[in-house]
Amino acid sequence: MSDVLFTNLVWIVVVAADLAIRIAALIIVPRDRKPTAAMAWLLAIFLIPFVGILLFLVIGRTKLPKKRLALQSTVDGMIAERARALDLTPRRASWPVWFENLVIQNERLTRIPPSDGNTAELFADYEGSIAAMTAEIERATTFVHVEYFIVSFDATTAHFFGAMERAVQRGVTVRLLADHLSSTRAVHSKETFAELDRIGVVWSYMLPVRPFKGEIQRPDLRNHRKLVVVDGRVAFMGSQNLIDRTYNTAKNLKRGLKWQELVTRLTGPVVASVNAIFLGDWFTETGELITEENVPAIDQPRASGDDALECQLVPSGPGYTFENNLRMFLGLIYGAERKVIITSPYFVPDEAMMYAITAACQRGLDVQLFVSEIGDQGPVFHAQRSYYGALLEVGVRIFQYPAPFILHAKHLSIDDDLGVIGSSNMDIRSFNLDLEISLLVRGRSFVDGMRAVEQHYRDIGRELTREEWEREPLSRTVFDGVARLTSALE
């Protein structure tokens, strides 16, 4: 065969493969996928066919493996069975119709019912929240459940680890779940898990990616939840990981970055819901079904009077059919009558969220967004910036938390009596790819506390005006737009 003929054959094969990839992409990619995500994938595949299709094969599936989905279904069934005929919402008759419908939607999607008689204390101090959790572990008598996206043994968390060690020595069972990729990538990861072994904590990775052990799945589907439950009587949840607020990385230390968080301490029947999430995740990861550490909601002491809060826990992630958190956020924003205040470190909304926020402004509501002045993740930060112009144009007020802090808190407040706090960002990743938990709270005292936190953000930060944004150089806004395209790859 001559060199010319061989070269022609190679080109024919390459062109045919390229054409086949494009045709297959048009058939496969849009199936069961949002139009924005489908368009982003098709753009990547058409511009860089072989690289694009390889990326799609690796990270194009947004659901967990079938075995894990089956385990999630089992967990949902157990939660539903325990909640059957359980009514812990005596004030339901006072709810607005739209809010009752939202609670019903949440329960249908997650199987988790609402409850009354809860308390929720907010912690905006990074070390203070860890100290509060440590103090509760020191009082543990039966069990401690710990679940974090990132777990690290360092100077900030040493007291927490010490409390777990002393609990184990008292005969308390301490279980810990840590997201595999995120925790093993953290500084001092080997020392962290060696320390857990030394002190006797029973632990497991969440969503491990270990191909040689048969654990194969999309690597960026992560468990982003953060929670602690002690004896089934008190729980903590929010945005904060179990690590120093600098994350101990050389890059962060050089820039002087520090994370600013918000955590809530819970008592009452809702603690049973938080515990159920841990027990479900433990069962999914280990195959061990723990029944003796399940404290029923009906057995929880309940607050009364002005301190009593109505709460509903909303887990979400690729183990569910729908985006539970996104649907709740949309329902709250559309139901708002006066005020919508959003705090999110990674604000990359989909079309539905943008319509809800801009429509709230156009209805005359006070809509505010709190974000960081600087970003720790370049592409996400620039994708976030790409929405500022459209938001400012309709009247959204944007406040920027000052450097060198990264505002990592994740919460939402509606009018004067509704709030949400948890691990979920307002971005496509949290809506579709990460396992999250969000707590819906109805109660003026809780929102008053959240208002104080929001006022601190205003006092320490500064407002981004429309006039200032219009002076942004074209080079930056062009890069922002390109980053927005890549953010839709899900």
Short mmCIF file of C-alpha atoms in Angstrom, two decimals:
data_model
loop_
_atom_site.label_atom_id
_atom_site.label_comp_id
_atom_site.label_asym_id
_atom_site.label_seq_id
_atom_site.Cartn_x
_atom_site.Cartn_y
_atom_site.Cartn_z
CA MET A 1 0.00 0.00 0.00
CA SER A 2 1.41 3.36 -1.01
CA ASP A 3 1.96 6.13 1.52
CA VAL A 4 -0.61 8.31 -0.23
CA LEU A 5 -3.28 5.60 -0.11
CA PHE A 6 -2.53 4.88 3.55
CA THR A 7 -2.74 8.57 4.41
CA ASN A 8 -6.06 8.86 2.60
CA LEU A 9 -7.45 5.83 4.43
CA VAL A 10 -6.42 7.31 7.78
CA TRP A 11 -8.14 10.57 6.92
CA ILE A 12 -11.28 8.72 5.82
CA VAL A 13 -11.36 6.78 9.10
CA VAL A 14 -10.81 9.95 11.16
CA VAL A 15 -13.51 11.88 9.29
CA ALA A 16 -15.93 8.96 9.53
CA ALA A 17 -15.25 8.62 13.27
CA ASP A 18 -15.71 12.34 13.75
CA LEU A 19 -19.02 12.27 11.86
CA ALA A 20 -20.18 9.21 13.81
CA ILE A 21 -19.36 10.92 17.12
CA ARG A 22 -21.35 14.00 16.14
CA ILE A 23 -24.39 12.02 14.99
CA ALA A 24 -24.31 9.81 18.10
CA ALA A 25 -23.98 12.88 20.30
CA LEU A 26 -27.07 14.45 18.75
CA ILE A 27 -29.03 11.29 19.58
CA ILE A 28 -27.63 10.42 23.03
CA VAL A 29 -26.70 13.69 24.75
CA PRO A 30 -30.10 15.48 24.80
CA ARG A 31 -31.89 12.43 26.21
CA ASP A 32 -33.21 13.12 29.77
CA ARG A 33 -31.00 16.17 30.06
CA LYS A 34 -31.78 19.87 30.48
CA PRO A 35 -31.43 21.85 27.24
CA THR A 36 -28.68 24.08 28.68
CA ALA A 37 -26.62 21.08 29.79
CA ALA A 38 -27.24 19.28 26.48
CA MET A 39 -26.15 22.33 24.49
CA ALA A 40 -22.97 22.68 26.57
CA TRP A 41 -22.06 19.04 26.01
CA LEU A 42 -22.83 19.22 22.29
CA LEU A 43 -20.70 22.35 21.99
CA ALA A 44 -17.78 20.59 23.68
CA ILE A 45 -18.17 17.48 21.52
CA PHE A 46 -18.51 19.42 18.27
CA LEU A 47 -15.53 21.69 18.98
CA ILE A 48 -13.21 19.00 20.34
CA PRO A 49 -14.87 15.71 19.28
CA PHE A 50 -12.49 13.09 20.66
CA VAL A 51 -11.72 14.93 23.92
CA GLY A 52 -15.36 15.95 24.30
CA ILE A 53 -16.72 12.43 23.93
CA LEU A 54 -14.09 11.10 26.34
CA LEU A 55 -15.16 13.68 28.96
CA PHE A 56 -18.80 12.80 28.36
CA LEU A 57 -18.12 9.11 28.91
CA VAL A 58 -16.30 9.87 32.17
CA ILE A 59 -18.52 12.57 33.71
CA GLY A 60 -21.61 12.67 31.51
CA ARG A 61 -23.79 10.47 33.70
CA THR A 62 -25.46 12.43 36.51
CA LYS A 63 -26.86 9.44 38.41
CA LEU A 64 -25.20 7.02 40.78
CA PRO A 65 -24.70 3.34 39.88
CA LYS A 66 -27.84 1.17 39.97
CA LYS A 67 -26.74 -0.65 43.11
CA ARG A 68 -26.46 2.62 45.03
CA LEU A 69 -29.78 3.84 43.69
CA ALA A 70 -31.40 0.63 44.91
CA LEU A 71 -29.91 1.16 48.38
CA GLN A 72 -31.16 4.76 48.38
CA SER A 73 -34.64 3.49 47.54
CA THR A 74 -34.44 1.08 50.46
CA VAL A 75 -33.45 3.91 52.80
CA ASP A 76 -36.29 6.11 51.54
CA GLY A 77 -38.73 3.29 52.20
CA MET A 78 -37.50 2.86 55.78
CA ILE A 79 -37.81 6.60 56.44
CA ALA A 80 -41.35 6.61 55.03
CA GLU A 81 -42.33 3.60 57.15
CA ARG A 82 -41.06 5.22 60.36
CA ALA A 83 -42.83 8.49 59.53
CA ARG A 84 -46.14 6.85 58.64
CA ALA A 85 -49.08 8.34 60.56
CA LEU A 86 -46.66 10.59 62.48
CA ASP A 87 -48.02 14.14 62.74
CA LEU A 88 -45.74 16.50 64.66
CA THR A 89 -47.05 19.76 63.16
CA PRO A 90 -49.93 20.99 65.38
CA ARG A 91 -49.74 24.50 63.84
CA ARG A 92 -50.27 23.27 60.28
CA ALA A 93 -53.66 24.99 60.10
CA SER A 94 -51.92 28.38 60.32
CA TRP A 95 -49.73 27.76 57.27
CA PRO A 96 -50.33 29.66 54.03
CA VAL A 97 -51.65 27.34 51.34
CA TRP A 98 -48.54 27.76 49.18
CA PHE A 99 -46.27 26.85 52.09
CA GLU A 100 -48.30 23.76 52.98
CA ASN A 101 -48.09 22.64 49.35
CA LEU A 102 -44.32 23.17 49.42
CA VAL A 103 -43.98 21.02 52.56
CA ILE A 104 -46.09 18.32 50.91
CA GLN A 105 -43.82 18.44 47.85
CA ASN A 106 -40.73 18.10 50.03
CA GLU A 107 -42.18 15.08 51.82
CA ARG A 108 -43.21 13.38 48.58
CA LEU A 109 -39.71 13.82 47.16
CA THR A 110 -37.74 12.84 50.27
CA ARG A 111 -40.19 10.87 52.50
CA ILE A 112 -39.17 13.13 55.41
CA PRO A 113 -42.07 14.83 57.25
CA PRO A 114 -42.01 18.24 58.96
CA SER A 115 -42.00 18.61 62.73
CA ASP A 116 -42.71 21.25 65.35
CA GLY A 117 -41.13 21.92 68.74
CA ASN A 118 -37.56 22.31 67.52
CA THR A 119 -34.84 24.80 68.46
CA ALA A 120 -32.07 26.10 66.21
CA GLU A 121 -29.07 28.16 67.31
CA LEU A 122 -26.82 29.80 64.72
CA PHE A 123 -23.01 29.84 64.87
CA ALA A 124 -21.20 32.26 62.56
CA ASP A 125 -17.90 31.90 64.46
CA TYR A 126 -15.72 29.21 62.83
CA GLU A 127 -13.90 28.01 65.94
CA GLY A 128 -17.03 28.57 68.05
CA SER A 129 -19.07 26.04 66.08
CA ILE A 130 -16.34 23.41 66.40
CA ALA A 131 -16.13 24.14 70.14
CA ALA A 132 -19.90 23.70 70.49
CA MET A 133 -19.81 20.34 68.69
CA THR A 134 -16.82 19.26 70.77
CA ALA A 135 -18.68 20.12 73.98
CA GLU A 136 -21.65 17.96 72.96
CA ILE A 137 -19.37 15.02 72.09
CA GLU A 138 -17.81 15.35 75.55
CA ARG A 139 -21.31 14.74 76.97
CA ALA A 140 -22.11 11.78 74.69
CA THR A 141 -23.32 8.61 76.42
CA THR A 142 -24.47 6.32 73.60
CA PHE A 143 -23.34 7.29 70.10
CA VAL A 144 -21.79 10.02 67.98
CA HIS A 145 -22.40 10.30 64.23
CA VAL A 146 -20.08 12.51 62.16
CA GLU A 147 -20.38 13.09 58.40
CA TYR A 148 -18.33 15.59 56.42
CA PHE A 149 -17.30 16.41 52.88
CA ILE A 150 -13.78 17.11 54.19
CA VAL A 151 -12.30 15.69 57.40
CA SER A 152 -8.85 16.75 58.56
CA PHE A 153 -6.88 16.35 61.77
CA ASP A 154 -5.14 19.67 62.41
CA ALA A 155 -4.66 22.29 65.11
CA THR A 156 -8.23 23.60 64.74
CA THR A 157 -9.93 20.19 64.88
CA ALA A 158 -7.60 18.54 67.41
CA HIS A 159 -10.01 19.17 70.32
CA PHE A 160 -12.86 17.64 68.28
CA PHE A 161 -10.73 14.53 67.65
CA GLY A 162 -9.77 14.47 71.33
CA ALA A 163 -13.44 14.52 72.34
CA MET A 164 -14.14 11.59 69.99
CA GLU A 165 -11.24 9.67 71.56
CA ARG A 166 -12.52 10.26 75.08
CA ALA A 167 -16.03 9.25 74.00
CA VAL A 168 -14.70 5.95 72.63
CA GLN A 169 -12.85 5.38 75.90
CA ARG A 170 -16.18 5.83 77.77
CA GLY A 171 -17.75 3.10 75.63
CA VAL A 172 -19.56 5.44 73.22
CA THR A 173 -19.79 4.24 69.61
CA VAL A 174 -18.35 6.90 67.32
CA ARG A 175 -19.00 6.54 63.59
CA LEU A 176 -17.60 8.84 60.92
CA LEU A 177 -18.22 9.22 57.19
CA ALA A 178 -15.85 11.24 54.99
CA ASP A 179 -16.14 11.94 51.29
CA HIS A 180 -13.41 9.86 49.67
CA LEU A 181 -11.84 12.13 47.06
CA SER A 182 -12.22 15.40 48.96
CA SER A 183 -10.86 14.10 52.26
CA THR A 184 -7.98 12.14 50.77
CA ARG A 185 -6.92 15.22 48.79
CA ALA A 186 -6.84 17.34 51.94
CA VAL A 187 -3.53 18.18 53.57
CA HIS A 188 -2.42 15.59 56.18
CA SER A 189 -5.01 13.05 54.97
CA LYS A 190 -2.89 10.02 55.85
CA GLU A 191 -2.35 11.36 59.36
CA THR A 192 -6.08 12.08 59.67
CA PHE A 193 -7.26 8.55 58.98
CA ALA A 194 -4.39 7.06 60.97
CA GLU A 195 -5.58 9.15 63.91
CA LEU A 196 -9.16 7.91 63.47
CA ASP A 197 -7.88 4.34 63.54
CA ARG A 198 -5.76 5.04 66.60
CA ILE A 199 -8.57 6.52 68.68
CA GLY A 200 -11.02 3.78 67.73
CA VAL A 201 -13.52 5.63 65.53
CA VAL A 202 -15.48 3.38 63.18
CA TRP A 203 -15.23 5.15 59.84
CA SER A 204 -15.87 4.74 56.14
CA TYR A 205 -15.34 6.68 52.96
CA MET A 206 -18.37 8.07 51.12
CA LEU A 207 -18.66 7.52 47.36
CA PRO A 208 -15.20 5.94 47.03
CA VAL A 209 -13.63 5.89 43.57
CA ARG A 210 -11.30 2.87 43.57
CA PRO A 211 -11.42 1.16 40.18
CA PHE A 212 -9.13 -1.70 41.23
CA LYS A 213 -11.64 -2.55 43.97
CA GLY A 214 -14.57 -2.43 41.59
CA GLU A 215 -15.76 0.95 42.90
CA ILE A 216 -16.30 2.81 39.64
CA GLN A 217 -18.61 5.78 39.17
CA ARG A 218 -18.51 9.37 37.96
CA PRO A 219 -15.67 10.84 40.06
CA ASP A 220 -17.22 14.26 40.60
CA LEU A 221 -20.47 12.94 42.10
CA ARG A 222 -19.62 13.73 45.72
CA ASN A 223 -21.24 13.60 49.15
CA HIS A 224 -21.19 17.26 50.20
CA ARG A 225 -23.17 16.86 53.45
CA LYS A 226 -21.89 18.16 56.79
CA LEU A 227 -23.51 16.99 60.02
CA VAL A 228 -22.97 15.76 63.56
CA VAL A 229 -25.50 13.91 65.74
CA VAL A 230 -24.90 13.14 69.42
CA ASP A 231 -27.05 10.54 71.22
CA GLY A 232 -29.96 11.40 68.95
CA ARG A 233 -30.70 14.43 71.18
CA VAL A 234 -28.73 17.19 69.42
CA ALA A 235 -27.52 17.73 65.86
CA PHE A 236 -25.36 20.21 63.96
CA MET A 237 -25.45 20.98 60.26
CA GLY A 238 -24.47 23.76 57.88
CA SER A 239 -21.74 24.80 55.47
CA GLN A 240 -18.60 24.14 57.51
CA ASN A 241 -16.18 21.26 56.95
CA LEU A 242 -14.15 19.60 59.70
CA ILE A 243 -10.87 21.37 58.92
CA ASP A 244 -8.98 24.58 59.69
CA ARG A 245 -10.57 27.63 58.06
CA THR A 246 -7.53 28.06 55.79
CA TYR A 247 -7.82 24.45 54.59
CA ASN A 248 -4.07 24.25 55.34
CA THR A 249 -3.05 24.55 51.68
CA ALA A 250 0.04 26.50 50.61
CA LYS A 251 -2.02 28.42 48.05
CA ASN A 252 -4.58 29.55 50.60
CA LEU A 253 -1.95 30.42 53.18
CA LYS A 254 -0.05 32.50 50.62
CA ARG A 255 -3.23 34.44 49.74
CA GLY A 256 -4.28 34.66 53.40
CA LEU A 257 -7.66 33.07 52.62
CA LYS A 258 -10.03 32.19 55.45
CA TRP A 259 -13.46 30.59 55.16
CA GLN A 260 -16.54 32.21 56.75
CA GLU A 261 -19.33 29.73 57.60
CA LEU A 262 -22.75 29.34 59.22
CA VAL A 263 -23.73 26.30 61.29
CA THR A 264 -26.89 25.55 63.27
CA ARG A 265 -27.32 23.52 66.46
CA LEU A 266 -30.64 21.64 66.54
CA THR A 267 -32.76 20.00 69.20
CA GLY A 268 -36.23 18.48 68.96
CA PRO A 269 -37.88 15.99 66.58
CA VAL A 270 -35.89 17.25 63.57
CA VAL A 271 -32.77 15.66 65.09
CA ALA A 272 -34.28 12.28 64.15
CA SER A 273 -34.37 13.40 60.51
CA VAL A 274 -30.70 14.44 60.55
CA ASN A 275 -29.81 11.14 62.19
CA ALA A 276 -31.83 9.26 59.56
CA ILE A 277 -29.70 10.84 56.83
CA PHE A 278 -26.53 9.64 58.53
CA LEU A 279 -27.90 6.12 59.11
CA GLY A 280 -29.03 5.97 55.48
CA ASP A 281 -25.63 7.10 54.21
CA TRP A 282 -23.91 4.63 56.53
CA PHE A 283 -26.07 1.79 55.21
CA THR A 284 -25.40 2.84 51.61
CA GLU A 285 -21.63 2.93 52.14
CA THR A 286 -21.12 -0.06 54.44
CA GLY A 287 -24.17 -2.29 53.99
CA GLU A 288 -24.66 -2.17 57.79
CA LEU A 289 -28.22 -1.40 58.88
CA ILE A 290 -28.12 0.21 62.33
CA THR A 291 -31.41 0.20 64.23
CA GLU A 292 -30.30 0.63 67.83
CA GLU A 293 -28.98 4.15 67.13
CA ASN A 294 -32.25 5.39 65.68
CA VAL A 295 -34.03 7.67 68.18
CA PRO A 296 -37.63 8.20 66.97
CA ALA A 297 -38.86 11.77 66.49
CA ILE A 298 -41.84 11.09 68.75
CA ASP A 299 -39.44 10.44 71.65
CA GLN A 300 -37.61 13.76 71.30
CA PRO A 301 -38.23 16.53 73.85
CA ARG A 302 -40.09 19.42 72.24
CA ALA A 303 -39.81 23.15 72.78
CA SER A 304 -42.87 25.33 73.17
CA GLY A 305 -43.72 29.00 72.95
CA ASP A 306 -41.73 31.51 70.94
CA ASP A 307 -38.67 29.25 70.80
CA ALA A 308 -40.52 26.41 69.04
CA LEU A 309 -39.63 26.11 65.36
CA GLU A 310 -41.26 24.12 62.58
CA CYS A 311 -38.58 22.32 60.56
CA GLN A 312 -38.26 19.95 57.64
CA LEU A 313 -35.02 18.38 56.45
CA VAL A 314 -34.60 18.13 52.67
CA PRO A 315 -31.84 15.82 51.40
CA SER A 316 -30.99 15.95 47.71
CA GLY A 317 -28.53 14.59 45.19
CA PRO A 318 -28.04 12.16 42.32
CA GLY A 319 -29.67 9.39 44.38
CA TYR A 320 -33.03 11.09 43.87
CA THR A 321 -35.12 11.37 40.71
CA PHE A 322 -35.63 15.12 41.03
CA GLU A 323 -33.58 18.09 42.25
CA ASN A 324 -35.21 18.28 45.68
CA ASN A 325 -33.27 21.33 46.85
CA LEU A 326 -33.81 23.31 43.64
CA ARG A 327 -37.56 22.67 43.71
CA MET A 328 -37.77 23.83 47.31
CA PHE A 329 -35.74 26.99 46.59
CA LEU A 330 -37.95 27.82 43.62
CA GLY A 331 -41.13 27.28 45.65
CA LEU A 332 -39.88 29.58 48.40
CA ILE A 333 -38.86 32.38 46.03
CA TYR A 334 -42.15 32.24 44.14
CA GLY A 335 -44.08 32.20 47.43
CA ALA A 336 -42.21 35.19 48.88
CA GLU A 337 -44.25 38.34 49.42
CA ARG A 338 -41.72 40.93 50.61
CA LYS A 339 -38.10 39.81 50.79
CA VAL A 340 -35.69 37.21 49.37
CA ILE A 341 -32.11 37.13 50.69
CA ILE A 342 -29.67 34.57 49.28
CA THR A 343 -26.19 33.73 50.55
CA SER A 344 -24.15 31.41 48.36
CA PRO A 345 -20.40 31.09 47.79
CA TYR A 346 -20.91 29.51 44.38
CA PHE A 347 -23.87 31.20 42.73
CA VAL A 348 -24.30 29.62 39.29
CA PRO A 349 -28.08 29.29 38.84
CA ASP A 350 -29.89 27.44 36.11
CA GLU A 351 -32.54 29.12 33.98
CA ALA A 352 -35.38 28.27 36.36
CA MET A 353 -33.58 29.87 39.31
CA MET A 354 -32.72 33.00 37.32
CA TYR A 355 -36.36 33.37 36.24
CA ALA A 356 -37.53 33.00 39.85
CA ILE A 357 -35.07 35.59 41.18
CA THR A 358 -35.63 38.15 38.44
CA ALA A 359 -39.41 37.64 38.64
CA ALA A 360 -39.28 38.31 42.40
CA CYS A 361 -37.60 41.66 41.67
CA GLN A 362 -40.13 42.47 38.98
CA ARG A 363 -42.94 41.77 41.50
CA GLY A 364 -41.45 44.53 43.66
CA LEU A 365 -39.73 42.35 46.28
CA ASP A 366 -36.52 43.27 48.05
CA VAL A 367 -34.03 40.75 46.62
CA GLN A 368 -30.46 40.61 47.91
CA LEU A 369 -27.51 38.34 47.12
CA PHE A 370 -24.43 37.88 49.31
CA VAL A 371 -21.29 36.53 47.64
CA SER A 372 -17.54 36.75 48.10
CA GLU A 373 -15.49 39.59 46.66
CA ILE A 374 -12.87 37.05 45.57
CA GLY A 375 -13.07 33.39 44.61
CA ASP A 376 -11.17 30.28 45.54
CA GLN A 377 -12.21 28.40 42.38
CA GLY A 378 -11.45 30.44 39.27
CA PRO A 379 -13.88 28.94 36.71
CA VAL A 380 -16.80 28.91 39.16
CA PHE A 381 -16.07 32.45 40.33
CA HIS A 382 -16.06 33.75 36.76
CA ALA A 383 -19.22 31.80 35.89
CA GLN A 384 -20.87 33.41 38.92
CA ARG A 385 -19.81 36.89 37.78
CA SER A 386 -21.46 36.30 34.41
CA TYR A 387 -24.88 36.65 36.09
CA TYR A 388 -24.21 39.93 37.88
CA GLY A 389 -25.21 42.18 34.99
CA ALA A 390 -28.62 40.58 34.50
CA LEU A 391 -29.30 40.57 38.25
CA LEU A 392 -28.31 44.21 38.75
CA GLU A 393 -30.38 45.25 35.76
CA VAL A 394 -33.64 44.04 37.35
CA GLY A 395 -32.81 45.46 40.76
CA VAL A 396 -31.12 42.66 42.73
CA ARG A 397 -28.78 44.14 45.34
CA ILE A 398 -25.43 42.33 45.40
CA PHE A 399 -23.19 42.55 48.46
CA GLN A 400 -19.59 41.32 48.36
CA TYR A 401 -17.94 39.87 51.46
CA PRO A 402 -14.39 41.28 51.64
CA ALA A 403 -11.09 39.56 50.97
CA PRO A 404 -9.24 37.66 52.30
CA PHE A 405 -12.39 35.84 53.46
CA ILE A 406 -14.33 33.35 51.37
CA LEU A 407 -17.99 33.59 52.31
CA HIS A 408 -18.78 29.87 52.28
CA ALA A 409 -22.07 30.06 54.23
CA LYS A 410 -25.15 28.76 52.43
CA HIS A 411 -28.53 30.09 53.50
CA LEU A 412 -31.74 31.68 52.30
CA SER A 413 -34.33 33.81 54.10
CA ILE A 414 -37.84 34.59 52.91
CA ASP A 415 -39.97 37.43 54.35
CA ASP A 416 -39.85 37.43 58.16
CA ASP A 417 -40.42 33.82 59.18
CA LEU A 418 -38.89 31.37 56.68
CA GLY A 419 -35.27 30.33 56.37
CA VAL A 420 -33.08 27.60 54.87
CA ILE A 421 -29.62 26.59 56.01
CA GLY A 422 -27.47 23.68 54.90
CA SER A 423 -24.72 22.44 52.62
CA SER A 424 -26.28 23.32 49.27
CA ASN A 425 -24.93 26.06 47.05
CA MET A 426 -27.11 27.87 44.53
CA ASP A 427 -25.40 26.20 41.60
CA ILE A 428 -25.92 23.43 39.10
CA ARG A 429 -23.47 21.14 40.92
CA SER A 430 -25.44 21.27 44.16
CA PHE A 431 -28.74 20.85 42.31
CA ASN A 432 -27.68 17.76 40.35
CA LEU A 433 -24.29 16.29 41.20
CA ASP A 434 -23.65 16.50 44.96
CA LEU A 435 -25.44 14.87 47.86
CA GLU A 436 -26.67 17.75 50.03
CA ILE A 437 -28.90 18.48 53.02
CA SER A 438 -30.95 21.63 53.55
CA LEU A 439 -33.10 22.54 56.55
CA LEU A 440 -36.33 24.45 56.00
CA VAL A 441 -37.27 26.44 59.13
CA ARG A 442 -40.48 28.34 59.88
CA GLY A 443 -40.16 30.67 62.84
CA ARG A 444 -39.56 34.38 63.34
CA SER A 445 -36.88 33.90 66.01
CA PHE A 446 -34.74 31.85 63.62
CA VAL A 447 -35.07 34.38 60.81
CA ASP A 448 -34.26 37.21 63.24
CA GLY A 449 -30.98 35.43 63.93
CA MET A 450 -30.35 35.04 60.24
CA ARG A 451 -31.12 38.73 59.71
CA ALA A 452 -28.39 39.59 62.23
CA VAL A 453 -25.92 37.45 60.27
CA GLU A 454 -26.95 39.13 57.02
CA GLN A 455 -26.53 42.58 58.58
CA HIS A 456 -22.98 41.62 59.54
CA TYR A 457 -22.34 40.77 55.88
CA ARG A 458 -23.55 44.25 54.88
CA ASP A 459 -21.53 45.98 57.59
CA ILE A 460 -18.26 44.27 56.74
CA GLY A 461 -18.73 44.09 52.96
CA ARG A 462 -19.70 46.50 50.22
CA GLU A 463 -22.48 46.73 47.66
CA LEU A 464 -21.73 46.18 43.98
CA THR A 465 -23.62 48.82 42.00
CA ARG A 466 -24.86 48.65 38.44
CA GLU A 467 -22.70 51.68 37.53
CA GLU A 468 -19.59 49.99 38.87
CA TRP A 469 -20.36 46.78 37.02
CA GLU A 470 -20.80 48.61 33.73
CA ARG A 471 -17.20 49.80 34.05
CA GLU A 472 -15.89 46.23 34.11
CA PRO A 473 -13.34 45.65 31.31
CA LEU A 474 -14.53 43.63 28.34
CA SER A 475 -11.68 41.12 28.77
CA ARG A 476 -13.03 40.01 32.16
CA THR A 477 -16.68 39.79 31.15
CA VAL A 478 -15.79 37.75 28.05
CA PHE A 479 -13.96 35.24 30.24
CA ASP A 480 -16.96 35.22 32.59
CA GLY A 481 -19.23 34.23 29.70
CA VAL A 482 -16.93 31.39 28.60
CA ALA A 483 -16.84 30.10 32.20
CA ARG A 484 -20.67 30.11 32.26
CA LEU A 485 -20.74 27.75 29.27
CA THR A 486 -18.50 25.19 31.00
CA SER A 487 -20.56 25.41 34.23
CA ALA A 488 -23.52 23.83 32.42
CA LEU A 489 -21.62 20.58 31.82
CA GLU A 490 -23.48 18.20 34.13
#
